[in-house]
JSON list of C-alpha atoms and ligand atoms in Angstrom, two decimals:
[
{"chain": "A", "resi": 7, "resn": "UNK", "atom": "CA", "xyz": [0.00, 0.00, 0.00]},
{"chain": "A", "resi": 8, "resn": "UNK", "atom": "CA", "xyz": [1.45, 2.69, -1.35]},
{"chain": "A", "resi": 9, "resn": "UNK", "atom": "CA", "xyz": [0.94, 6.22, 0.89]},
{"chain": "A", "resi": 10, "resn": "UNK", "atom": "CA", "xyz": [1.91, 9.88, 0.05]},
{"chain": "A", "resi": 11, "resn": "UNK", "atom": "CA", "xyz": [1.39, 12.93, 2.64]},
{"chain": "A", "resi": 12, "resn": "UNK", "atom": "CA", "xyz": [0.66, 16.10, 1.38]},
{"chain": "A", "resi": 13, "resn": "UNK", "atom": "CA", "xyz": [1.38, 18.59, 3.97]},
{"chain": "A", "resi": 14, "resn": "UNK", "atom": "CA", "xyz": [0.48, 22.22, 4.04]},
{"chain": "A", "resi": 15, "resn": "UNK", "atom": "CA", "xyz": [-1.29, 24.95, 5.35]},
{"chain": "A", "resi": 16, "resn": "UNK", "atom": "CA", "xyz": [-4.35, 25.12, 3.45]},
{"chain": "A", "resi": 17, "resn": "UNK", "atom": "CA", "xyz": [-5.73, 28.74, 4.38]},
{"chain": "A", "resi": 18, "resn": "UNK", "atom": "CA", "xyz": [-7.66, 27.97, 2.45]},
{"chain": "A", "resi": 19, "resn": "UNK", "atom": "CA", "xyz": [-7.38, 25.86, 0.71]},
{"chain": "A", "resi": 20, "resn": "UNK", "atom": "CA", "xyz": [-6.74, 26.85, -3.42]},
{"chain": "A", "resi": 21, "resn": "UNK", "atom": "CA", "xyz": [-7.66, 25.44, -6.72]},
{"chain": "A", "resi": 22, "resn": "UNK", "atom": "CA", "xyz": [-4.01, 24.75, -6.93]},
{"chain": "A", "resi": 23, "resn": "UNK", "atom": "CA", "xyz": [-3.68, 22.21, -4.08]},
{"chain": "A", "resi": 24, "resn": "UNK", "atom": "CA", "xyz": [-6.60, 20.76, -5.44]},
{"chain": "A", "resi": 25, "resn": "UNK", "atom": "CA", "xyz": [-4.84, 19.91, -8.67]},
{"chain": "A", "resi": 26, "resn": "UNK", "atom": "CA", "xyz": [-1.86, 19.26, -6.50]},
{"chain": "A", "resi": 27, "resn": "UNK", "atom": "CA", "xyz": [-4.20, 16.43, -5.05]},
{"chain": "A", "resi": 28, "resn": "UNK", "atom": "CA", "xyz": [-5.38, 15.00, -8.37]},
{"chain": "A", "resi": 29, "resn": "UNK", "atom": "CA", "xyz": [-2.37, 14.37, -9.65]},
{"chain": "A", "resi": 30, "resn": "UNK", "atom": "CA", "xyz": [-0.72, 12.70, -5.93]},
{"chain": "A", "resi": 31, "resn": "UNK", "atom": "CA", "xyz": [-4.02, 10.40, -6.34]},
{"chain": "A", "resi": 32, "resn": "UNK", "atom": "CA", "xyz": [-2.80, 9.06, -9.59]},
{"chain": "A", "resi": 33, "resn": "UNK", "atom": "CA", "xyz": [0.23, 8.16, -7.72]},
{"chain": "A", "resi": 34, "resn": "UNK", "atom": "CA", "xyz": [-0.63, 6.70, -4.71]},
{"chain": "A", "resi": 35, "resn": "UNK", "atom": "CA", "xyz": [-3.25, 4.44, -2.83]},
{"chain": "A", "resi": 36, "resn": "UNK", "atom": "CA", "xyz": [-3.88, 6.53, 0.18]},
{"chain": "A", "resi": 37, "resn": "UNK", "atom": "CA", "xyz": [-3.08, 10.44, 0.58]},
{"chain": "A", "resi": 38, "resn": "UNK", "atom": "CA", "xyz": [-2.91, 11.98, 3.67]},
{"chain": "A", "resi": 39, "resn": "UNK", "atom": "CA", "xyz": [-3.22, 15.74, 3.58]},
{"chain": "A", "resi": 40, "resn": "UNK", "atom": "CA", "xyz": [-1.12, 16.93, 6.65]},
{"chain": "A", "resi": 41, "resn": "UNK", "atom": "CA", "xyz": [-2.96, 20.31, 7.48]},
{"chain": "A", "resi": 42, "resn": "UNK", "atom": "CA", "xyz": [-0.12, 22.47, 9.53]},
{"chain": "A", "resi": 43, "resn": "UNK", "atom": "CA", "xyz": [-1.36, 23.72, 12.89]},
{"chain": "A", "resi": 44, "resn": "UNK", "atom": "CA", "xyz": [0.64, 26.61, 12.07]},
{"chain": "A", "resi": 45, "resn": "UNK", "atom": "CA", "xyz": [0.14, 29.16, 15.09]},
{"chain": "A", "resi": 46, "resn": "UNK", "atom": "CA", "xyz": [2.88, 31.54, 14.20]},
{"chain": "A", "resi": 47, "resn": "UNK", "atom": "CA", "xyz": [1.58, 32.25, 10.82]},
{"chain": "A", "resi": 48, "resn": "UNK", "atom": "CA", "xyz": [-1.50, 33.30, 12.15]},
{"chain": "A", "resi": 49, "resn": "UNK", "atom": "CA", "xyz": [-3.66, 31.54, 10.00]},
{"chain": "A", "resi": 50, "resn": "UNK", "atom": "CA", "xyz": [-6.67, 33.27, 9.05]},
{"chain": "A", "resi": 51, "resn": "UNK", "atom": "CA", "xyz": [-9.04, 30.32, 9.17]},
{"chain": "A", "resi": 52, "resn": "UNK", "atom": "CA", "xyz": [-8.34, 28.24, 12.37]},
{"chain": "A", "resi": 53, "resn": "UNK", "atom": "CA", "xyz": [-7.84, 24.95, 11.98]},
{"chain": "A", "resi": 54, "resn": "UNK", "atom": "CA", "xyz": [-11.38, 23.24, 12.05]},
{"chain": "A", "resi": 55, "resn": "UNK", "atom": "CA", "xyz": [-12.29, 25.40, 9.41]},
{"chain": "A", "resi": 56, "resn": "UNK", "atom": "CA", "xyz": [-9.22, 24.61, 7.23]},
{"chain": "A", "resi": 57, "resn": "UNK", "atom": "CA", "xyz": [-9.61, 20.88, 7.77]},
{"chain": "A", "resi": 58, "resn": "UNK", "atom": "CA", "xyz": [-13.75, 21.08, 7.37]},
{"chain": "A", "resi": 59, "resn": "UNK", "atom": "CA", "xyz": [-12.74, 22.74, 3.67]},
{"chain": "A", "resi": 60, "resn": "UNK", "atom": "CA", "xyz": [-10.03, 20.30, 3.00]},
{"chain": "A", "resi": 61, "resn": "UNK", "atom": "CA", "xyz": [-12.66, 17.83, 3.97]},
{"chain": "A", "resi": 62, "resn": "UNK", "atom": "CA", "xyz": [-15.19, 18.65, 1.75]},
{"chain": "A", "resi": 63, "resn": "UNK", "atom": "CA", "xyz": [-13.12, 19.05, -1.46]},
{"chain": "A", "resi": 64, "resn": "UNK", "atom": "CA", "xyz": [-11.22, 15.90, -1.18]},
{"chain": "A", "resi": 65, "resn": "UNK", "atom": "CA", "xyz": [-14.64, 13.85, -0.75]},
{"chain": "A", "resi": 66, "resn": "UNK", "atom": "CA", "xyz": [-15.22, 15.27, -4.29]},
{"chain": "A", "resi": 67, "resn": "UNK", "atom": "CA", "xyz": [-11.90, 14.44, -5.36]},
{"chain": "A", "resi": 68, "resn": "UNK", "atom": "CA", "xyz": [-11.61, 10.69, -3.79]},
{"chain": "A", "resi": 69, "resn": "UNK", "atom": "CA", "xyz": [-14.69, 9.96, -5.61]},
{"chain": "A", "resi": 70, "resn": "UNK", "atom": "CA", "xyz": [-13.20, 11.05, -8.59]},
{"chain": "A", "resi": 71, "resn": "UNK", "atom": "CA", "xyz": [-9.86, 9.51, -8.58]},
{"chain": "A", "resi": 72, "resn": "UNK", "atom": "CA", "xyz": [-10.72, 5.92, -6.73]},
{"chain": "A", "resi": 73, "resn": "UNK", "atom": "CA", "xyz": [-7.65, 7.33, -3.74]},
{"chain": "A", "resi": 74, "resn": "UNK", "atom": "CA", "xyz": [-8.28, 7.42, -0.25]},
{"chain": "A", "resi": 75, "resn": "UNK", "atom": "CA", "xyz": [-8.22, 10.56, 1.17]},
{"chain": "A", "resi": 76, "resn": "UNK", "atom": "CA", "xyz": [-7.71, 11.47, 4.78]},
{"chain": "A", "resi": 77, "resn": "UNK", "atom": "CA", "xyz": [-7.06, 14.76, 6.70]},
{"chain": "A", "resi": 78, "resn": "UNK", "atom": "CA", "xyz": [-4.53, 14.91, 9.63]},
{"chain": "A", "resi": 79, "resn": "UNK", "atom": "CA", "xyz": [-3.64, 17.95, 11.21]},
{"chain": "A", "resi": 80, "resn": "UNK", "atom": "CA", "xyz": [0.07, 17.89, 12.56]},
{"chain": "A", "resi": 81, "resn": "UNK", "atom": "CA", "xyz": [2.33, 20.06, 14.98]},
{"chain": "A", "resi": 82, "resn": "UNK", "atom": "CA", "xyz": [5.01, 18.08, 14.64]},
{"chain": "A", "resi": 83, "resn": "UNK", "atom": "CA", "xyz": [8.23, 17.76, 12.10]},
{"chain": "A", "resi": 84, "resn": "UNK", "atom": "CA", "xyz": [7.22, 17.13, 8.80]},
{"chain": "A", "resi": 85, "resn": "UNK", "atom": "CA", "xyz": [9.43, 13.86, 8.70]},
{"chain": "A", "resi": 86, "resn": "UNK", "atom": "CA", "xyz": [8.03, 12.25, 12.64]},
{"chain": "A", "resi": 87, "resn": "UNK", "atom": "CA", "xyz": [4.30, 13.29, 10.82]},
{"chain": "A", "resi": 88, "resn": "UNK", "atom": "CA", "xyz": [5.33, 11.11, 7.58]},
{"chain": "A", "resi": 89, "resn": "UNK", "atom": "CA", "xyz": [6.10, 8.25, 10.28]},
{"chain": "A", "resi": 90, "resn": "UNK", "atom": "CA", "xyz": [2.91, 8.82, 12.08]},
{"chain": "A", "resi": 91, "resn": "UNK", "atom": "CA", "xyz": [0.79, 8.27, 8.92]},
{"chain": "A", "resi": 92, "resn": "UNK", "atom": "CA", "xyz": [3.16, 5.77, 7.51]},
{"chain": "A", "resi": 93, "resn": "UNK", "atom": "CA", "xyz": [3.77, 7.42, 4.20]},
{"chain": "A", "resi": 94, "resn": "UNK", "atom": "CA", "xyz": [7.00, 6.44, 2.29]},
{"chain": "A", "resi": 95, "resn": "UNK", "atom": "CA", "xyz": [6.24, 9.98, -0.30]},
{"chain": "A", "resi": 96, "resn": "UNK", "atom": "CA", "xyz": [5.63, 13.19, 0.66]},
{"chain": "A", "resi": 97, "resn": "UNK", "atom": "CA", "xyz": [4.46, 15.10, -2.14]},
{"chain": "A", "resi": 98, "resn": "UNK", "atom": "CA", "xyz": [4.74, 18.79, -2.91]},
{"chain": "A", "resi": 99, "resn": "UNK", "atom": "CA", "xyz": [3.43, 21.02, -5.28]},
{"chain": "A", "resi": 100, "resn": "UNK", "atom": "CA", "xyz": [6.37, 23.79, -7.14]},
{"chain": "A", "resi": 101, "resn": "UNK", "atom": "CA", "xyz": [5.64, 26.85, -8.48]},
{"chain": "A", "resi": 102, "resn": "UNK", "atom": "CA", "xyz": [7.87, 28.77, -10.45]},
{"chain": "A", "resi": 103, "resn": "UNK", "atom": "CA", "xyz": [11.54, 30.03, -8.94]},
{"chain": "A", "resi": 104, "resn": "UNK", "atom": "CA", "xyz": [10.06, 31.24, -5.67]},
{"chain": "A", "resi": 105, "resn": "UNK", "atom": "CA", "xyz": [9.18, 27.21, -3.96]},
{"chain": "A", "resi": 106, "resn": "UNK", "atom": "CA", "xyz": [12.62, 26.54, -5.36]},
{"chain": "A", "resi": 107, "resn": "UNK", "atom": "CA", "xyz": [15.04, 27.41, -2.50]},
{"chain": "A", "resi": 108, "resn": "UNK", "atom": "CA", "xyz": [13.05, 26.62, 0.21]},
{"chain": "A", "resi": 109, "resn": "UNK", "atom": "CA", "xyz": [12.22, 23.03, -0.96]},
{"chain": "A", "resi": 110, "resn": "UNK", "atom": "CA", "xyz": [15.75, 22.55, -1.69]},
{"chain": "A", "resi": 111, "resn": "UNK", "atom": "CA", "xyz": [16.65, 23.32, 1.86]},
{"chain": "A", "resi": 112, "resn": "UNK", "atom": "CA", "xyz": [13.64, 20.98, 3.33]},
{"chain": "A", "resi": 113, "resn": "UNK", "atom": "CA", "xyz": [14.81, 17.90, 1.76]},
{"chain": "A", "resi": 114, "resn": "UNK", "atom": "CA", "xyz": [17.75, 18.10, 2.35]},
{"chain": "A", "resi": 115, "resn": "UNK", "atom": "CA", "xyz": [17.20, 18.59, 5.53]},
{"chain": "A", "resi": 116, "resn": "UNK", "atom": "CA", "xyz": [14.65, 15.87, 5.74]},
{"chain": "A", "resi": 117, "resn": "UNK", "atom": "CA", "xyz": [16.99, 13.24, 3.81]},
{"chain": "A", "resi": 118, "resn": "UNK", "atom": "CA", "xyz": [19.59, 14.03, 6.93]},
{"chain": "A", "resi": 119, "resn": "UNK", "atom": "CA", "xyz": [17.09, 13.25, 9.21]},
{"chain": "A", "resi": 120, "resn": "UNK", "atom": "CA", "xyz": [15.36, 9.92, 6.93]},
{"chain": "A", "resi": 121, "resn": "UNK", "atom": "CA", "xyz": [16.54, 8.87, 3.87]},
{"chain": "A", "resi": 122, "resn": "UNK", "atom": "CA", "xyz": [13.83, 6.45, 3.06]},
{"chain": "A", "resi": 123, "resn": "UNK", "atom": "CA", "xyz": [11.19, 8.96, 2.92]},
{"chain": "A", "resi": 124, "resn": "UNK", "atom": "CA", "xyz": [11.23, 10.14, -0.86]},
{"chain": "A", "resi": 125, "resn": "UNK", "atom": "CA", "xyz": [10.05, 14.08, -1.85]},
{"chain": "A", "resi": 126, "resn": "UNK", "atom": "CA", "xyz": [7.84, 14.34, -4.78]},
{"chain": "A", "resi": 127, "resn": "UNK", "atom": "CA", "xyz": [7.51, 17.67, -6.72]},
{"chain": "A", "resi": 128, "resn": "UNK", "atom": "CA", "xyz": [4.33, 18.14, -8.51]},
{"chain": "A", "resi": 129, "resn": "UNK", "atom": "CA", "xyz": [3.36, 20.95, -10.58]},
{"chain": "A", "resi": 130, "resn": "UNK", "atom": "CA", "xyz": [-0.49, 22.43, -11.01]},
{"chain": "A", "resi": 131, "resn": "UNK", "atom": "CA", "xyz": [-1.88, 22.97, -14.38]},
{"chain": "A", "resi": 132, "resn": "UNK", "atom": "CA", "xyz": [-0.56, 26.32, -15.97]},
{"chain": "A", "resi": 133, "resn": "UNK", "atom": "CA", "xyz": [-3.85, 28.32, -14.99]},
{"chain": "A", "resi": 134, "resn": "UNK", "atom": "CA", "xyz": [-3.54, 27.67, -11.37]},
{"chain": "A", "resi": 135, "resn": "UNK", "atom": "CA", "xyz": [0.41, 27.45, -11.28]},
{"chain": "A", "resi": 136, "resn": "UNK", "atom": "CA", "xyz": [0.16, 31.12, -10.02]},
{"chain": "A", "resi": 137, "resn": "UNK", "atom": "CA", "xyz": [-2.68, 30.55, -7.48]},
{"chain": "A", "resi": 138, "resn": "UNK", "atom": "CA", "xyz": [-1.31, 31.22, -3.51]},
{"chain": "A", "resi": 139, "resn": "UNK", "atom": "CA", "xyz": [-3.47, 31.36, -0.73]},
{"chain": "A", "resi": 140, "resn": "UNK", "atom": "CA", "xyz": [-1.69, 34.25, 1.03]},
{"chain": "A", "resi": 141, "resn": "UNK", "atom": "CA", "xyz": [-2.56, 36.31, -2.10]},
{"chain": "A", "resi": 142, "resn": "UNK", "atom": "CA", "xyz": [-6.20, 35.05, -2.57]},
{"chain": "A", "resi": 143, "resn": "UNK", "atom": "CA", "xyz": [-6.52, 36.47, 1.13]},
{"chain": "A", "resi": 144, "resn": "UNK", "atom": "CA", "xyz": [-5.39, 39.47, 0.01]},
{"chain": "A", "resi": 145, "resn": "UNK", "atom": "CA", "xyz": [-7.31, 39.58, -3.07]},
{"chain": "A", "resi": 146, "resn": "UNK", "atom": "CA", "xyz": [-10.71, 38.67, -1.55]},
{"chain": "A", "resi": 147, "resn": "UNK", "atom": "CA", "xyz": [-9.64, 41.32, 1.43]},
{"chain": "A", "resi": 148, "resn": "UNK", "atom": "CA", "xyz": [-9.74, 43.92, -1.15]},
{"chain": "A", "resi": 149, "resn": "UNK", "atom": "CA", "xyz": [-13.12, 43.10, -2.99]},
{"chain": "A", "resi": 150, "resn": "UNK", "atom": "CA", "xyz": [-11.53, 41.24, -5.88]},
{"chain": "A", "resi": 151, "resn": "UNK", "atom": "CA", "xyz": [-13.15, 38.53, -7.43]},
{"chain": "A", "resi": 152, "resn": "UNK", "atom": "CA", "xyz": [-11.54, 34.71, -6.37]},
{"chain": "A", "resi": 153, "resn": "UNK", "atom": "CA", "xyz": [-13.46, 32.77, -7.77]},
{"chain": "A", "resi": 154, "resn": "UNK", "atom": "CA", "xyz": [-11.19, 31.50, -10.25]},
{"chain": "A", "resi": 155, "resn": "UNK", "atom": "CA", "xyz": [-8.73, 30.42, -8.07]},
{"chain": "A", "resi": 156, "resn": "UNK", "atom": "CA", "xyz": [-11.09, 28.89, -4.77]},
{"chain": "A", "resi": 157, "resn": "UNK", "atom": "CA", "xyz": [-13.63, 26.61, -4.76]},
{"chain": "A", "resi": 158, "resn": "UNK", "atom": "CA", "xyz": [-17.45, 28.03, -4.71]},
{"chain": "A", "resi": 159, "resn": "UNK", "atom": "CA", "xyz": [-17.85, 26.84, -0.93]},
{"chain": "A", "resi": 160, "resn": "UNK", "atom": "CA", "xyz": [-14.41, 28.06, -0.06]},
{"chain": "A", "resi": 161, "resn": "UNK", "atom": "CA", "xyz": [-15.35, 31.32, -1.71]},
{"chain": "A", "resi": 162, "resn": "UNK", "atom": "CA", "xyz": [-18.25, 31.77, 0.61]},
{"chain": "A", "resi": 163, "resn": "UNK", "atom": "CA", "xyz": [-16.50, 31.04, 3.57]},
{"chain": "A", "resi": 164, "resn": "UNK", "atom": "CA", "xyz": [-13.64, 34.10, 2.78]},
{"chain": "A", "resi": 165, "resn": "UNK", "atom": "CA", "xyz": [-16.58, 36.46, 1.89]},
{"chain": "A", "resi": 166, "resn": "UNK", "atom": "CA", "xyz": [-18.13, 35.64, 5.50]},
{"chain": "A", "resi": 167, "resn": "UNK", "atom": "CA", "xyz": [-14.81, 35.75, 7.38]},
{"chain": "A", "resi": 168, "resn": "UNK", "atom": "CA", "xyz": [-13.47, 38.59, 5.44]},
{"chain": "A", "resi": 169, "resn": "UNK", "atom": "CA", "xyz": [-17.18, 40.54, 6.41]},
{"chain": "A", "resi": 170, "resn": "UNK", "atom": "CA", "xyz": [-17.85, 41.04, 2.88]},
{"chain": "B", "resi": 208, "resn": "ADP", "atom": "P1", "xyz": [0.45, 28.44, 0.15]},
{"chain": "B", "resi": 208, "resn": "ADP", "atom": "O1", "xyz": [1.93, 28.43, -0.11]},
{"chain": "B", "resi": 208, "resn": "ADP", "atom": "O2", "xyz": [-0.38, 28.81, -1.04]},
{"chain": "B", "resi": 208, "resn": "ADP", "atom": "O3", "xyz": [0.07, 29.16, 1.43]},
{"chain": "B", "resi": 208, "resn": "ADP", "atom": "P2", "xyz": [0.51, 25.89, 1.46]},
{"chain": "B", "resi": 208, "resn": "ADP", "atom": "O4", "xyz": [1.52, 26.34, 2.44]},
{"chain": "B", "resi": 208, "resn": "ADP", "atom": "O5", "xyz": [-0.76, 25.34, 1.99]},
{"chain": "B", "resi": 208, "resn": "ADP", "atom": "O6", "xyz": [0.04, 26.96, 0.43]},
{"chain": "B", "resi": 208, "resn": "ADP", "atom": "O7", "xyz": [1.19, 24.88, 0.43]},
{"chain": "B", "resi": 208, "resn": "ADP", "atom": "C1", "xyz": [1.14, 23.51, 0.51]},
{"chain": "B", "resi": 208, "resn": "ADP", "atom": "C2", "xyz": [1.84, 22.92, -0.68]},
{"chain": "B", "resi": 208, "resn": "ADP", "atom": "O8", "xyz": [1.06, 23.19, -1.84]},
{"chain": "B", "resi": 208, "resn": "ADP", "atom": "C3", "xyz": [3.22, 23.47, -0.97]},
{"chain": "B", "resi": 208, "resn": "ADP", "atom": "O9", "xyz": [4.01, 22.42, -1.48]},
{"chain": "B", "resi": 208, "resn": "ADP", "atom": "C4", "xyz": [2.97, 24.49, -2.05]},
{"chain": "B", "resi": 208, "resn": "ADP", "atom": "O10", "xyz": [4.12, 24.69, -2.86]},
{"chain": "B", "resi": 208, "resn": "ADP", "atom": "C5", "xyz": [1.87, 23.80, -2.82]},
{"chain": "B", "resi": 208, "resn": "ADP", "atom": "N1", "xyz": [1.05, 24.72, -3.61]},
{"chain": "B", "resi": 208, "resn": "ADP", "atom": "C6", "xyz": [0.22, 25.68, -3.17]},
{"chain": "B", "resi": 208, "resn": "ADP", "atom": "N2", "xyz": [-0.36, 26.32, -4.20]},
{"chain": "B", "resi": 208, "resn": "ADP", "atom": "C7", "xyz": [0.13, 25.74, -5.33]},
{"chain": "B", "resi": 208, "resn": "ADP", "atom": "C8", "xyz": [-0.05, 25.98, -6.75]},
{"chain": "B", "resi": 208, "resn": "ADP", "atom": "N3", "xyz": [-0.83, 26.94, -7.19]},
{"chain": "B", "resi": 208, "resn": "ADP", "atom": "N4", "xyz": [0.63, 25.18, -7.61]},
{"chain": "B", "resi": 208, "resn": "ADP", "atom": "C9", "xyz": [1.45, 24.21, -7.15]},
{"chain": "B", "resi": 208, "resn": "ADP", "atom": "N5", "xyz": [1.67, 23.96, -5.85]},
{"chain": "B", "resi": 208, "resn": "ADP", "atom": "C10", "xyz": [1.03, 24.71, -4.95]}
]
């Protein structure tokens, strides 16, 4: 049994982590999405909310692709959380230069720490390569239109947070 974890924040989560997802699906038998407690980002959505939206798109998406799909929120270090859920992948999604760097450093760091765990780099479809949550926040803070980059549902929720 083949298992990836996909590990991120998710606030919210995008139309890019949802292609992200599709494509891990194809390549594994279970995914486990590792939603990032996070507390010194400040999240905008706390974590119920993020994992409720997570939730609710990946029930689409499991249906879809035939792939398990669970949720797992995780305070821990990415690699112990990998253990945890018994996943021998952990998948990532790359966009552009700016992931570069920092994903360079991570597995390296990771490989130091557990070589068996292999890192997967995925990239989104070109019309939602661009798509970041921090800047949908910022978009939908400032009365712009998100709707192509979040799902309808996940739309509604940033129009009720954001007290639009
Ligand atoms: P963000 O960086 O948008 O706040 P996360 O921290 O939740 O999102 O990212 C989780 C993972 O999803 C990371 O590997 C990130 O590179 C990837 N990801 C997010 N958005 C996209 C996208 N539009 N295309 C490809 N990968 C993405």
């Amino acid at each position: 049994m083949r298992v990836g974890l996909y590990p991120g924040t998710f606030d919210p989560i995008t139309l890019g982590h949802t292609d992200i997802i599709k494509r891990a699906c194809a390549l594994v038998d279970r995914l486990v999405i590792g939603i990032a407690i996070n507390r010194d980002k400040g999240p905008l959505f706390p974590l119920e909310e993020r994992v409720s939206m997570v939730e609710a798109e990946c029930a689409i998406l499991s249906a879809e692709t035939g792939c398990e799909i669970v949720v797992h929120p995780f305070e821990n270090l990415l690699i112990d959380c990998a253990h945890d859920v018994g996943a021998q992948v952990i998948v990532r999604g790359l966009r552009a230069v700016a992931d570069f760097e920092y994903e360079y450093q991570m597995v390296g760091m990771n490989r130091a720490m557990d070589d068996t765990v292999e890192t997967v780099f995925l990239m989104a479809e070109a019309r939602y390569q661009a798509i970041a949550s921090k800047l949908v926040k910022e978009i939908a803070r400032l009365d712009g239109d998100v709707s192509k980059f979040v799902a309808p549902s996940v739309n509604e929720a940033l129009k009720e947070k954001l007290g639009k």
